Coordinates of C-alpha atoms and ligand atoms in Angstrom, one line a residue:
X1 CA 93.9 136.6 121.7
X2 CA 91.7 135.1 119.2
X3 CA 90.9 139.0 118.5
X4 CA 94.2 139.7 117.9
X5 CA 94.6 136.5 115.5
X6 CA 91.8 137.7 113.2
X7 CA 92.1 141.2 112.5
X8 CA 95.1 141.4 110.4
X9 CA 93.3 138.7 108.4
X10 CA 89.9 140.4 108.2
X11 CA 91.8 143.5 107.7
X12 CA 93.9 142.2 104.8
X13 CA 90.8 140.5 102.9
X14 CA 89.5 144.2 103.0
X15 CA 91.8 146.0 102.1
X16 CA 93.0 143.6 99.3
X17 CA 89.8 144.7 97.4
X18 CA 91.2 148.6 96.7
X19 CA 95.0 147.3 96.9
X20 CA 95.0 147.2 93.2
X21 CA 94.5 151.1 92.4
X22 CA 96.9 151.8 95.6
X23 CA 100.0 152.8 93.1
X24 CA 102.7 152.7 96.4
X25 CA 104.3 150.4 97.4
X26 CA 103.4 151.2 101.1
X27 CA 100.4 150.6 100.2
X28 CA 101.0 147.6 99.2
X29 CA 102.4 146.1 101.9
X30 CA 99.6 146.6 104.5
X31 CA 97.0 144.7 102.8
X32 CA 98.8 141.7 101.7
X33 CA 99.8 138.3 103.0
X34 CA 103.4 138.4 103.3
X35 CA 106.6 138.0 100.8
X36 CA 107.3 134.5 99.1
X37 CA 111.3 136.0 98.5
X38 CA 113.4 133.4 98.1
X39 CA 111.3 130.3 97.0
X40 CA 110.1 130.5 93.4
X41 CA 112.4 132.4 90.4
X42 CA 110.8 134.5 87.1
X43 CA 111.3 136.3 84.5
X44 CA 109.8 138.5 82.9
X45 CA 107.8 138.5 79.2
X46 CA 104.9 140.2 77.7
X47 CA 103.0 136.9 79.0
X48 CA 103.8 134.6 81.8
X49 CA 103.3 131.1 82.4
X50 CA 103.6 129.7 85.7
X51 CA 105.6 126.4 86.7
X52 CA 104.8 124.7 90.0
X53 CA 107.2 121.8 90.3
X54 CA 108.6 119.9 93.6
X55 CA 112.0 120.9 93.6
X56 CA 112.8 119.6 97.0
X57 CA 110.6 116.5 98.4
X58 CA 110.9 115.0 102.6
X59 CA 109.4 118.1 104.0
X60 CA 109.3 119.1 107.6
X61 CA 106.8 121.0 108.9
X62 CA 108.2 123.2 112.0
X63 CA 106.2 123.0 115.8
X64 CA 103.9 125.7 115.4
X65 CA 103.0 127.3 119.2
X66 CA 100.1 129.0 117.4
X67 CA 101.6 132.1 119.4
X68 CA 104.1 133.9 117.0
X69 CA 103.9 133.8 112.7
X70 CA 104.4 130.2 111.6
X71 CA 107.7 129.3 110.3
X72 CA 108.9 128.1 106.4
X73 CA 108.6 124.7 105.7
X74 CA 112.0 122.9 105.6
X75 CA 112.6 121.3 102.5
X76 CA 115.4 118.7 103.1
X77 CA 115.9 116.6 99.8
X78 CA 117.0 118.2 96.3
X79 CA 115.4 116.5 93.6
X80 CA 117.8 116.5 90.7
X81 CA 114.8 114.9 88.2
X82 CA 112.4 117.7 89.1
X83 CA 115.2 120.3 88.7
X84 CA 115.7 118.7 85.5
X85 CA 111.6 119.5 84.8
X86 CA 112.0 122.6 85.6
X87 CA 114.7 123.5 83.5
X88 CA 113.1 121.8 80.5
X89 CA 109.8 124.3 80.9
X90 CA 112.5 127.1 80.7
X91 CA 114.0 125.4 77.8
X92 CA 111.0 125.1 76.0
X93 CA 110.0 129.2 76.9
X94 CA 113.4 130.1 75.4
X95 CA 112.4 128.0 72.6
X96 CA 109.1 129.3 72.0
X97 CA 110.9 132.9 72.1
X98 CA 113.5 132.1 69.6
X99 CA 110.5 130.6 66.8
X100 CA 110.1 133.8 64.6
X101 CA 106.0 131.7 63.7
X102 CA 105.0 130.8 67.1
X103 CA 103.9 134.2 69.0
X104 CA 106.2 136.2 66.6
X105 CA 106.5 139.5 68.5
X106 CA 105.7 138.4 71.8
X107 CA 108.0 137.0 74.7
X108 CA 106.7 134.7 76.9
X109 CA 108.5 135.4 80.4
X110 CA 107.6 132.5 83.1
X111 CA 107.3 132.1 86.6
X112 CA 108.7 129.3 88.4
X113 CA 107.9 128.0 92.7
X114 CA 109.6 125.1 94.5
X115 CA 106.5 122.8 96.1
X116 CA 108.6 121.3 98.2
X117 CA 105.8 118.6 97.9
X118 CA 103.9 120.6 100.1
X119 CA 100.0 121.0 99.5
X120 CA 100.1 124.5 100.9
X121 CA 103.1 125.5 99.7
X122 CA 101.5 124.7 96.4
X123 CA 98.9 127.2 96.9
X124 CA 101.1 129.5 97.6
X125 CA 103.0 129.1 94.8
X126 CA 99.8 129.2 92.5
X127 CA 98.8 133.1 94.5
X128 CA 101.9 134.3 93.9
X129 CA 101.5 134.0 90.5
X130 CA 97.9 135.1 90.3
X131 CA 98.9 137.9 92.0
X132 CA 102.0 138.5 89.7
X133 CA 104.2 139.8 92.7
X134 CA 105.9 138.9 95.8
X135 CA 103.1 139.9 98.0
X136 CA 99.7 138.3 97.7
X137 CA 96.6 139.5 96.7
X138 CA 94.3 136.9 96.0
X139 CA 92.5 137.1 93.0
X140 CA 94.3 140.4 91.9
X141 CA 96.9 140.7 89.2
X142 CA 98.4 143.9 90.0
X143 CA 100.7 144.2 86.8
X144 CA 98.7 145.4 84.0
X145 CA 100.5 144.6 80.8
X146 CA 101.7 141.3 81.8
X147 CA 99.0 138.4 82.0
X148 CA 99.5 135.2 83.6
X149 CA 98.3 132.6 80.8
X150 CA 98.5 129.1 82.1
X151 CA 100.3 127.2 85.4
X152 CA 102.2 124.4 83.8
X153 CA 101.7 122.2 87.2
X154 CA 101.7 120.4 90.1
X155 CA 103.8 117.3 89.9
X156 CA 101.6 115.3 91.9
X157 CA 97.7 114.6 92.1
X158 CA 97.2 116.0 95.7
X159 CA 98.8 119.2 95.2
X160 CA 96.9 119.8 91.6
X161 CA 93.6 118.8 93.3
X162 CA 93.9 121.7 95.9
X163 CA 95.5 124.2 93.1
X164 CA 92.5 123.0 90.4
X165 CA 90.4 123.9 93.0
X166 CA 91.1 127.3 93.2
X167 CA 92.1 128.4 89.6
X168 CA 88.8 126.9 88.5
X169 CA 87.2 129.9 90.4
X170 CA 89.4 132.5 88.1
X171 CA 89.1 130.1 85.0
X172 CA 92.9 130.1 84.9
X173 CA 94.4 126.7 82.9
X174 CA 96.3 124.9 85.0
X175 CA 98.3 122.3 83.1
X176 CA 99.6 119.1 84.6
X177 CA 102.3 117.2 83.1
X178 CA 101.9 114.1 86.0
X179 CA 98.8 114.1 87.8
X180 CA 97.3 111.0 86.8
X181 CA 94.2 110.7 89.6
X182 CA 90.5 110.3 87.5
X183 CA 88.9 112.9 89.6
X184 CA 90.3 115.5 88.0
X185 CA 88.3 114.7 84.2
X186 CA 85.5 116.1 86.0
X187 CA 84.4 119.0 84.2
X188 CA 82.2 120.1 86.6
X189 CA 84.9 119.7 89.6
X190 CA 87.3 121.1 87.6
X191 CA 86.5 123.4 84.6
X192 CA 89.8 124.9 83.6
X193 CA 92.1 121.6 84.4
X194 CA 94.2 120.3 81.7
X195 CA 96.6 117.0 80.8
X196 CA 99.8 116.0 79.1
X197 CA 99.2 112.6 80.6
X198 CA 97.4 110.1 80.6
X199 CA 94.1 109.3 83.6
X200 CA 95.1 106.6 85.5
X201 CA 91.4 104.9 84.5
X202 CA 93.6 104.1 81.5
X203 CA 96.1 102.4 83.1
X204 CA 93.9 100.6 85.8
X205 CA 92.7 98.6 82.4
X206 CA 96.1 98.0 81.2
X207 CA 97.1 96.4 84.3
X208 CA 94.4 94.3 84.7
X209 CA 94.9 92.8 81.0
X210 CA 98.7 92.5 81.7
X211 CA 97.5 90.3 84.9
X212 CA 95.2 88.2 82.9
X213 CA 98.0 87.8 80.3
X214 CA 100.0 85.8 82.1
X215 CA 97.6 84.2 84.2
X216 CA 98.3 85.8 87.8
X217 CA 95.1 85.6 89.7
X218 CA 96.5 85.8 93.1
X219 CA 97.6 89.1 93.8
X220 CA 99.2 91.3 96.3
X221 CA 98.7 95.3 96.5
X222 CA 100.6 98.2 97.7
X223 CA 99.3 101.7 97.2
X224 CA 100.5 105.5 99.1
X225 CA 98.7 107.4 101.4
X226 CA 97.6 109.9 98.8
X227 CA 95.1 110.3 96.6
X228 CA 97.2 108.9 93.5
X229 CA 97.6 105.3 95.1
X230 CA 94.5 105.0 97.2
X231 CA 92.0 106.4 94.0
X232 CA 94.2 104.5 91.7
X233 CA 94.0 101.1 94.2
X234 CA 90.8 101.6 94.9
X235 CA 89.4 101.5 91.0
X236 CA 92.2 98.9 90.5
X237 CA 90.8 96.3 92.8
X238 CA 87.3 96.9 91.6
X239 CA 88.4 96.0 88.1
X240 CA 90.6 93.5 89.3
X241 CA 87.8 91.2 91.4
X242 CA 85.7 91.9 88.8
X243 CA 88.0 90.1 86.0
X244 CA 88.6 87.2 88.4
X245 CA 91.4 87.9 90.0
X246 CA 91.6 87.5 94.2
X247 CA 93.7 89.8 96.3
X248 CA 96.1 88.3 99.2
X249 CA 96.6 91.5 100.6
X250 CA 96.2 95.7 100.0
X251 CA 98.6 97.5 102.1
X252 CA 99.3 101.5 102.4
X253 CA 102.5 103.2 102.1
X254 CA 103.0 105.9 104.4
X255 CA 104.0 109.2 103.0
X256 CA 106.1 110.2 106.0
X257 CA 108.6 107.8 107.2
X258 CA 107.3 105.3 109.6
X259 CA 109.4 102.6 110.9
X260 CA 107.0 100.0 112.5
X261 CA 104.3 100.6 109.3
X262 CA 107.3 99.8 107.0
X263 CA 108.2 96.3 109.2
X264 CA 104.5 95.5 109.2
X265 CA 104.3 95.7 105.1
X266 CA 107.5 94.0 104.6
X267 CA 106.1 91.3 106.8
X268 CA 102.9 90.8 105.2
X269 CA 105.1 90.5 102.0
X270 CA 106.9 88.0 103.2
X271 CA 104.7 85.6 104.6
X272 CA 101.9 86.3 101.6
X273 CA 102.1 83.5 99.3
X274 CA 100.9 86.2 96.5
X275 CA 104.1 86.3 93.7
X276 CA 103.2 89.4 92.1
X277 CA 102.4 92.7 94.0
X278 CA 101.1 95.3 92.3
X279 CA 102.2 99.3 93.7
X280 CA 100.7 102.0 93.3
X281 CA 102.7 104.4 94.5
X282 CA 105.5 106.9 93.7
X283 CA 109.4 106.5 94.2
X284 CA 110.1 108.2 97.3
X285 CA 107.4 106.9 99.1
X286 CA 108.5 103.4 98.3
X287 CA 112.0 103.5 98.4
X288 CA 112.2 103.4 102.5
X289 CA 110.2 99.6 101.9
X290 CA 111.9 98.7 99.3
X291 CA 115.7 99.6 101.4
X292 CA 113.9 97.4 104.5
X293 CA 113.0 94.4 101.7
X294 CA 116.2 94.0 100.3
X295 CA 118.0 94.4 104.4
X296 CA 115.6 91.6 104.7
X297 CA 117.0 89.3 101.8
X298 CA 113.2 89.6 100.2
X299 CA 113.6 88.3 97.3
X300 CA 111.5 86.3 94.3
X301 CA 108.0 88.2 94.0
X302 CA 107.0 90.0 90.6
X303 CA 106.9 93.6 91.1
X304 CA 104.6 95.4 89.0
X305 CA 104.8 99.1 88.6
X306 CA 102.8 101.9 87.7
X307 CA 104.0 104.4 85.9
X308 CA 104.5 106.7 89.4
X309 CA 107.9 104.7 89.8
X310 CA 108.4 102.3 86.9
X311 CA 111.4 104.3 85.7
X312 CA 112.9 105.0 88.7
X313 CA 116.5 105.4 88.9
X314 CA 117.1 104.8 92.2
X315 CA 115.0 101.6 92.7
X316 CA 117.0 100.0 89.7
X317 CA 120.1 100.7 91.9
X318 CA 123.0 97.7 92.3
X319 CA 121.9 96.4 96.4
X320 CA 118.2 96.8 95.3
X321 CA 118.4 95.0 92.4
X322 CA 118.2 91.7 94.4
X323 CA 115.0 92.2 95.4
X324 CA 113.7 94.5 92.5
X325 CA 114.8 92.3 89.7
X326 CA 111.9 91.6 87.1
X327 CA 110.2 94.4 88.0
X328 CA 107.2 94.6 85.0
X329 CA 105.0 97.5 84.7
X330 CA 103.7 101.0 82.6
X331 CA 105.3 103.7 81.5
X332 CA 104.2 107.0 79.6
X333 CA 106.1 107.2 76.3
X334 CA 109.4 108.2 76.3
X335 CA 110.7 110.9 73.5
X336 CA 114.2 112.9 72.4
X337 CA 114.1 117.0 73.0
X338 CA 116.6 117.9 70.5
X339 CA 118.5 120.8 72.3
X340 CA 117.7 119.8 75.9
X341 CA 121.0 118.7 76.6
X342 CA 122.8 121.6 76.0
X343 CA 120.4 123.6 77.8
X344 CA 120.7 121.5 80.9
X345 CA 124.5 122.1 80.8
X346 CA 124.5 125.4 80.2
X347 CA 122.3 126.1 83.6
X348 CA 125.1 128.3 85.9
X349 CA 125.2 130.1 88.9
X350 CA 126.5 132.8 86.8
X351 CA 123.7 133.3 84.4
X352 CA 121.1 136.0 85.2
X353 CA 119.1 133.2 86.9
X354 CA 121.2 132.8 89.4
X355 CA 118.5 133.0 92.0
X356 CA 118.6 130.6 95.4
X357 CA 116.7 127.9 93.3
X358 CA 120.0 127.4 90.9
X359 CA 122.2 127.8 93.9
X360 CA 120.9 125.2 95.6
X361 CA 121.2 122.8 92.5
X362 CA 124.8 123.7 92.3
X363 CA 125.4 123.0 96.3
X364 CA 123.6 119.7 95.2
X365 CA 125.7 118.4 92.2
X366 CA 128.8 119.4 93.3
X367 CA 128.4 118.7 97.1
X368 CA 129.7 122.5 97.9
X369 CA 128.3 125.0 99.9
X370 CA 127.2 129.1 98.5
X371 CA 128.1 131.1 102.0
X372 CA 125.8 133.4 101.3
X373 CA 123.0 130.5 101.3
X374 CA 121.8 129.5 105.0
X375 CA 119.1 126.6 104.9
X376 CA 121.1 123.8 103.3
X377 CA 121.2 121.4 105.3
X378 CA 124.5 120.1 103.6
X379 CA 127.3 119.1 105.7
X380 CA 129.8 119.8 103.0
X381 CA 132.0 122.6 103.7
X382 CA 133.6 123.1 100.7
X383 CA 132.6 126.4 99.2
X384 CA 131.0 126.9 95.7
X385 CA 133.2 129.1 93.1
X386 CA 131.2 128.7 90.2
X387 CA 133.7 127.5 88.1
X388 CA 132.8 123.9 88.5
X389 CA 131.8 122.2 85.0
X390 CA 128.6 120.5 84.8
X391 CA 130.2 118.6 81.4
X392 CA 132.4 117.1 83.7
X393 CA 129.9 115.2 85.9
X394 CA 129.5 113.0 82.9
X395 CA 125.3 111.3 82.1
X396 CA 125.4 109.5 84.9
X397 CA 123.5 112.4 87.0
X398 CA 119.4 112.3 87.1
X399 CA 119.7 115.7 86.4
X400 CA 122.0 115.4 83.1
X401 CA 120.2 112.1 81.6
X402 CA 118.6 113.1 78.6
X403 CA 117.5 108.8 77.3
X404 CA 114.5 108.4 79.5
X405 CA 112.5 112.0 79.0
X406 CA 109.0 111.0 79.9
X407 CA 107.6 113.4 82.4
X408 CA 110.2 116.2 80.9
X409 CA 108.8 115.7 77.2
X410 CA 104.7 116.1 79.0
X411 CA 106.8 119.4 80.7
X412 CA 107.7 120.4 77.0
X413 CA 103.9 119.6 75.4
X414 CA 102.3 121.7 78.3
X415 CA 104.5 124.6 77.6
X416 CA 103.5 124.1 73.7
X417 CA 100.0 123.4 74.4
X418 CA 99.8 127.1 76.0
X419 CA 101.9 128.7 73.6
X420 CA 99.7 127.0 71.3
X421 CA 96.7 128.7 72.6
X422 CA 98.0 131.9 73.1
X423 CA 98.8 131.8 69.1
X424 CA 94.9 130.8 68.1
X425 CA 94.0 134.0 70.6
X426 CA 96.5 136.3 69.1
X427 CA 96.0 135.1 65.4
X428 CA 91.8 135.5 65.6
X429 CA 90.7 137.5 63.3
X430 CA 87.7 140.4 64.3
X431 CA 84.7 139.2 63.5
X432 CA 85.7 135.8 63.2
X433 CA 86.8 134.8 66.5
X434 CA 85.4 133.0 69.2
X435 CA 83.8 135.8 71.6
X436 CA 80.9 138.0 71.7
X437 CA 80.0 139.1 68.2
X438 CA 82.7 137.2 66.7
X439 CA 84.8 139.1 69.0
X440 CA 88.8 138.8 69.5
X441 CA 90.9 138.5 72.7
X442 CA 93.1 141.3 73.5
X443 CA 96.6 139.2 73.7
X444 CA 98.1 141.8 75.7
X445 CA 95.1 141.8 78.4
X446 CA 93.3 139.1 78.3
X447 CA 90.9 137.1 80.5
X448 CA 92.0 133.9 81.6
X449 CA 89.2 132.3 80.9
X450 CA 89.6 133.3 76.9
X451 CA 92.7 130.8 76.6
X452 CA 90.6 127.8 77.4
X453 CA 88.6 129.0 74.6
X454 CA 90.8 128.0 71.4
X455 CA 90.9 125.0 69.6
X456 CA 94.7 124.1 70.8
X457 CA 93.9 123.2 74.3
X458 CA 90.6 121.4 73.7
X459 CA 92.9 118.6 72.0
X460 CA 94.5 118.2 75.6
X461 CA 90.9 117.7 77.4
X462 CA 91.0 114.4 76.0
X463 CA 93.4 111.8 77.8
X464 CA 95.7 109.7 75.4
X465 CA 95.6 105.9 76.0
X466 CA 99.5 105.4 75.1
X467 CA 101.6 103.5 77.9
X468 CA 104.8 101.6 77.3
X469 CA 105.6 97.9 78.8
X470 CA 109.1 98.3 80.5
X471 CA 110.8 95.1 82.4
X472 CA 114.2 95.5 84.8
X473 CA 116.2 92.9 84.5
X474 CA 119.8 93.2 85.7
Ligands
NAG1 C1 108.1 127.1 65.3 O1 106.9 126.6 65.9 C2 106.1 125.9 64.9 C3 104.8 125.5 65.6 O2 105.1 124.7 66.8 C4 106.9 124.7 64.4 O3 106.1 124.0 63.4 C5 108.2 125.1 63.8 O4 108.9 124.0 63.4 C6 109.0 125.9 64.8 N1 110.1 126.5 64.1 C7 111.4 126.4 64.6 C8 112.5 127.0 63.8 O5 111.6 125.7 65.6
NAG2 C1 105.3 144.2 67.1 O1 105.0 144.9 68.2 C2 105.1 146.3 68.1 C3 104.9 147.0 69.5 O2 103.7 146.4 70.1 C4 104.2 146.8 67.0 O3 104.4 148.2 66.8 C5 104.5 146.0 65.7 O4 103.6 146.4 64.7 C6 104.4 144.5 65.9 N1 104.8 143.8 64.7 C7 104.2 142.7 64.3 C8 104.8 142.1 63.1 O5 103.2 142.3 64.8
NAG3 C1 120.8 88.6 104.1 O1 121.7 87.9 103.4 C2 123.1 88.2 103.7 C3 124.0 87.5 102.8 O2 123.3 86.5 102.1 C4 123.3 87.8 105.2 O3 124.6 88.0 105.6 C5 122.3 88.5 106.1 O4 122.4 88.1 107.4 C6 120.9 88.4 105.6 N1 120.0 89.2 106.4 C7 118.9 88.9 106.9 C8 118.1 89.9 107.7 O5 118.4 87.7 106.8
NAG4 C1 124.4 136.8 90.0 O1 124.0 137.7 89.0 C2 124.4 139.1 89.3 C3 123.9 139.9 88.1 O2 123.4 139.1 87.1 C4 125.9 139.2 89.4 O3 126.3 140.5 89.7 C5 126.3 138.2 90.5 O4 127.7 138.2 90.6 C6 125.9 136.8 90.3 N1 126.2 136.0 91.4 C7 126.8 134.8 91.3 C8 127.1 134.1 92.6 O5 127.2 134.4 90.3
NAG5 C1 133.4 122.1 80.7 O1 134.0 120.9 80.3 C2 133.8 120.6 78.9 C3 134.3 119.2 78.6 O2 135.3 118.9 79.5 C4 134.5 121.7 78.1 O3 134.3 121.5 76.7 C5 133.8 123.1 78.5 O4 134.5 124.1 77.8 C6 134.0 123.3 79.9 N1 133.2 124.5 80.3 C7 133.6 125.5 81.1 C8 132.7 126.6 81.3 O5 134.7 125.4 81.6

């Protein structure tokens, strides 16, 4: 059994080693690790630049008998925001395309995979685009002509630890326009890791002056089972003791929804005589305690937020606002895309990207149902046309709102950033440049490891200190 379990694997790790010269597509297919159809979208440019974004979040991972080929992961929840991100990196592609100074007379094509929130899926997503096809060869690109630059990614700090992890070993840049946890400024950890945002070391030291501002000493803390809220927690406390302060109590989050954890922290809330509670922790995780507060008439403490769900829509909704109300915390700084707008409304079904990805954003905003589409979970039977007007849905969607662009604007300065780059390679002059003898990149085959070299993205090693105060007040 176990014999039968390993060989295709040893086999494949073989094989994979020649697969590049093997022109056939036959060929192809017996040394690889299986198709990724369906969950990521491209297209295609004389360089590409990854995405890695979680599309979907509440994830469920199917019983695996360990006797037959695992199954997908479902991915239940559409994320409107995220879709939002994603279409913003493809705005600022198109945009990059259109600038006759930036990369004049090259076209930057991307490709883009749906995380679900899922650390492996996230690994996936980062082979298939090392491998530059929809069968995996680690390691290999097997399109010559057509370099992977950059992976504008992950979302979250446990998916872009695992991911860092591996592009370090092929020096690719890997770009995150959220990841906040300190662990990954470590050089040595992580060599070819990048940052449109802010370490959370930053805002540890932010919080802790905003406590001693007004004079709250006695403190409650809430942090997610992940490494953003228990790294961020962790340092947070130290700094927080060490400035004075005493904590009534340091609860986790869980990540999965847990019925009897959620009572317990809603009942240590409630009897704690601490006003303000500090979370570290992102919206989804939080929202299921937050729903159980406000059920239980919870009402009167200061939440403070960190900039995971400060400027969260749906915990600023109307039946939370009881309990939420004069909610104080961080935020990154907000900024205006001219342009955005428009793109986001033009996105359609009936566009050449009119992969599954847009499909299932359509099923989402307009409650309707593709039939050619089988794994929404949806119980909307009415069926898609395409003709439905995104216009018409008005600002109020997450996906439409254009007045809070925060994590979309660090999307748009991670695209330039490696658009950036790319220029300084493509502009060097021989003899002058960076490399061996003064030697020049080849911008149509480069090594990944030559992007890192310019002076564009050493500007993003260093973290910005910039955070925003933001109150909700109904
Ligand atoms: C093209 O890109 C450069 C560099 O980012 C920028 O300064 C310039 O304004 C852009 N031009 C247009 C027409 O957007
Ligand atoms: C643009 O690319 C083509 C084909 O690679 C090349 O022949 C041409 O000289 C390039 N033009 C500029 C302005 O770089
Ligand atoms: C919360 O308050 C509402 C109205 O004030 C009341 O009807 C409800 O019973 C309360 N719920 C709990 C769990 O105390
Ligand atoms: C998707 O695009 C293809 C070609 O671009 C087109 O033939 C097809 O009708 C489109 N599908 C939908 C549902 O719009
Ligand atoms: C969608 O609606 C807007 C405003 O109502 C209108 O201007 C636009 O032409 C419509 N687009 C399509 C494709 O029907």
């Amino acid at each position: 059994m176990l014999f039968r379990l390993l060989a295709p694997a040893v086999w494949s790790h073989f094989l994979s080693l020649v697969c590049c010269s093997e022109q056939t597509g036959a060929g192809l297919a017996a040394c690889t690790l299986g198709s990724l159809k369906g969950r990521g979208f491209s297209a295609e440019g004389d360089i590409i630049i990854g995405g890695i974004f979680p599309v979907h979040y509440n994830k469920v991972f199917p019983d695996t008998p360990f006797t037959e080929l695992p199954g997908p992961t479902r991915c239940e929840i559409f994320s409107q925001r995220s879709y939002r991100w994603v279409q913003t990196m493809v705005f600022a592609i198109n945009e990059i395309n259109q600038n006759a100074t930036l990369l004049p007379n090259l076209t930057l094509g991307f490709g883009i995979y749906d995380t679900c929130g899922a650390v492996h899926r996230g690994i996936e997503g980062a082979l298939w685009m090392m491998s530059g096809q929809e069968v995996l060869v680690p390691g290999y690109r097997c399109l010559p002509g057509t370099p992977l630059a950059a992976i504008i990614g992950d979302a979250g700090s446990r998916i872009s630890l695992a991911i860092a992890r591996i592009l370090g070993l092929y020096s690719y840049p890997l770009i995150s326009y959220f990841a906040t946890v300190p662990q990954l400024s470590d050089r040595r950890q992580f060599p070819s890791f990048f940052r449109t945002i802010p370490s959370d070391v930053f805002q540890v030291q932010g919080l802790v002056r905003l406590m001693q501002h007004f004079g709250w000493s006695w403190l409650g803390l809430l942090a997610s089972e992940d490494d953003y809220g228990q790294m961020g927690s962790q340092i947070l406390q130290k700094e927080l003791l060490q400035s004075g302060a005493c904590l009534a109590f340091h609860e986790t989050v869980p990540l999965l929804y847990d019925k009897r954890k959620i009572q317990r922290i809603v009942q240590v809330v409630k009897s704690s005589s601490a006003k303000a509670i500090i979370v570290f922790t992102f919206e989804s995780f939080l929202m299921p305690v937050v729903v159980e507060m406000a059920r239980q008439n919870v009402t009167g403490k200061v939440w403070v937020a960190t900039e995971g769900w400060s400027t969260s829509h749906n915990l600023a909704n109307r039946e939370l606002l009881k309990t939420m109300d004069g909610t104080i915390g961080f935020a990154i700084r907000r900024a205006d895309i001219p342009g955005l707008r428009e793109h986001l409304l033009s996105v359609s079904p009936n566009s050449p990207t009119n992969k599954s990805l847009v499909k299932l954003f359509w099923e989402e905003m307009f409650k309707c149902k593709w039939p050619d589409i089988q794994d929404n979970l949806g119980g909307s039977q009415q069926l898609c046309t395409g003709q439905e007007n995104l216009s018409q849905l008005g600002m109020a969607t997450a996906y439409s709102d254009v007045s809070n662009l925060r994590i979309s604007y660090n999307i748009y300065n991670a695209v330039y950033a490696a658009a950036h780059a790319l220029h300084d390679l493509h502009s060097c002059k021989p003899g002058e440049g960076p490399f061996a003898n003064g030697g020049c990149a080849n911008i149509r085959d480069f090594e990944p490891w030559q992007v890192i070299h310019t002076k564009s993205t050493i500007l993003y090693r260093q973290d910005s200190q910039s955070y925003l105060l933001i109150l909700v007040k109904e």
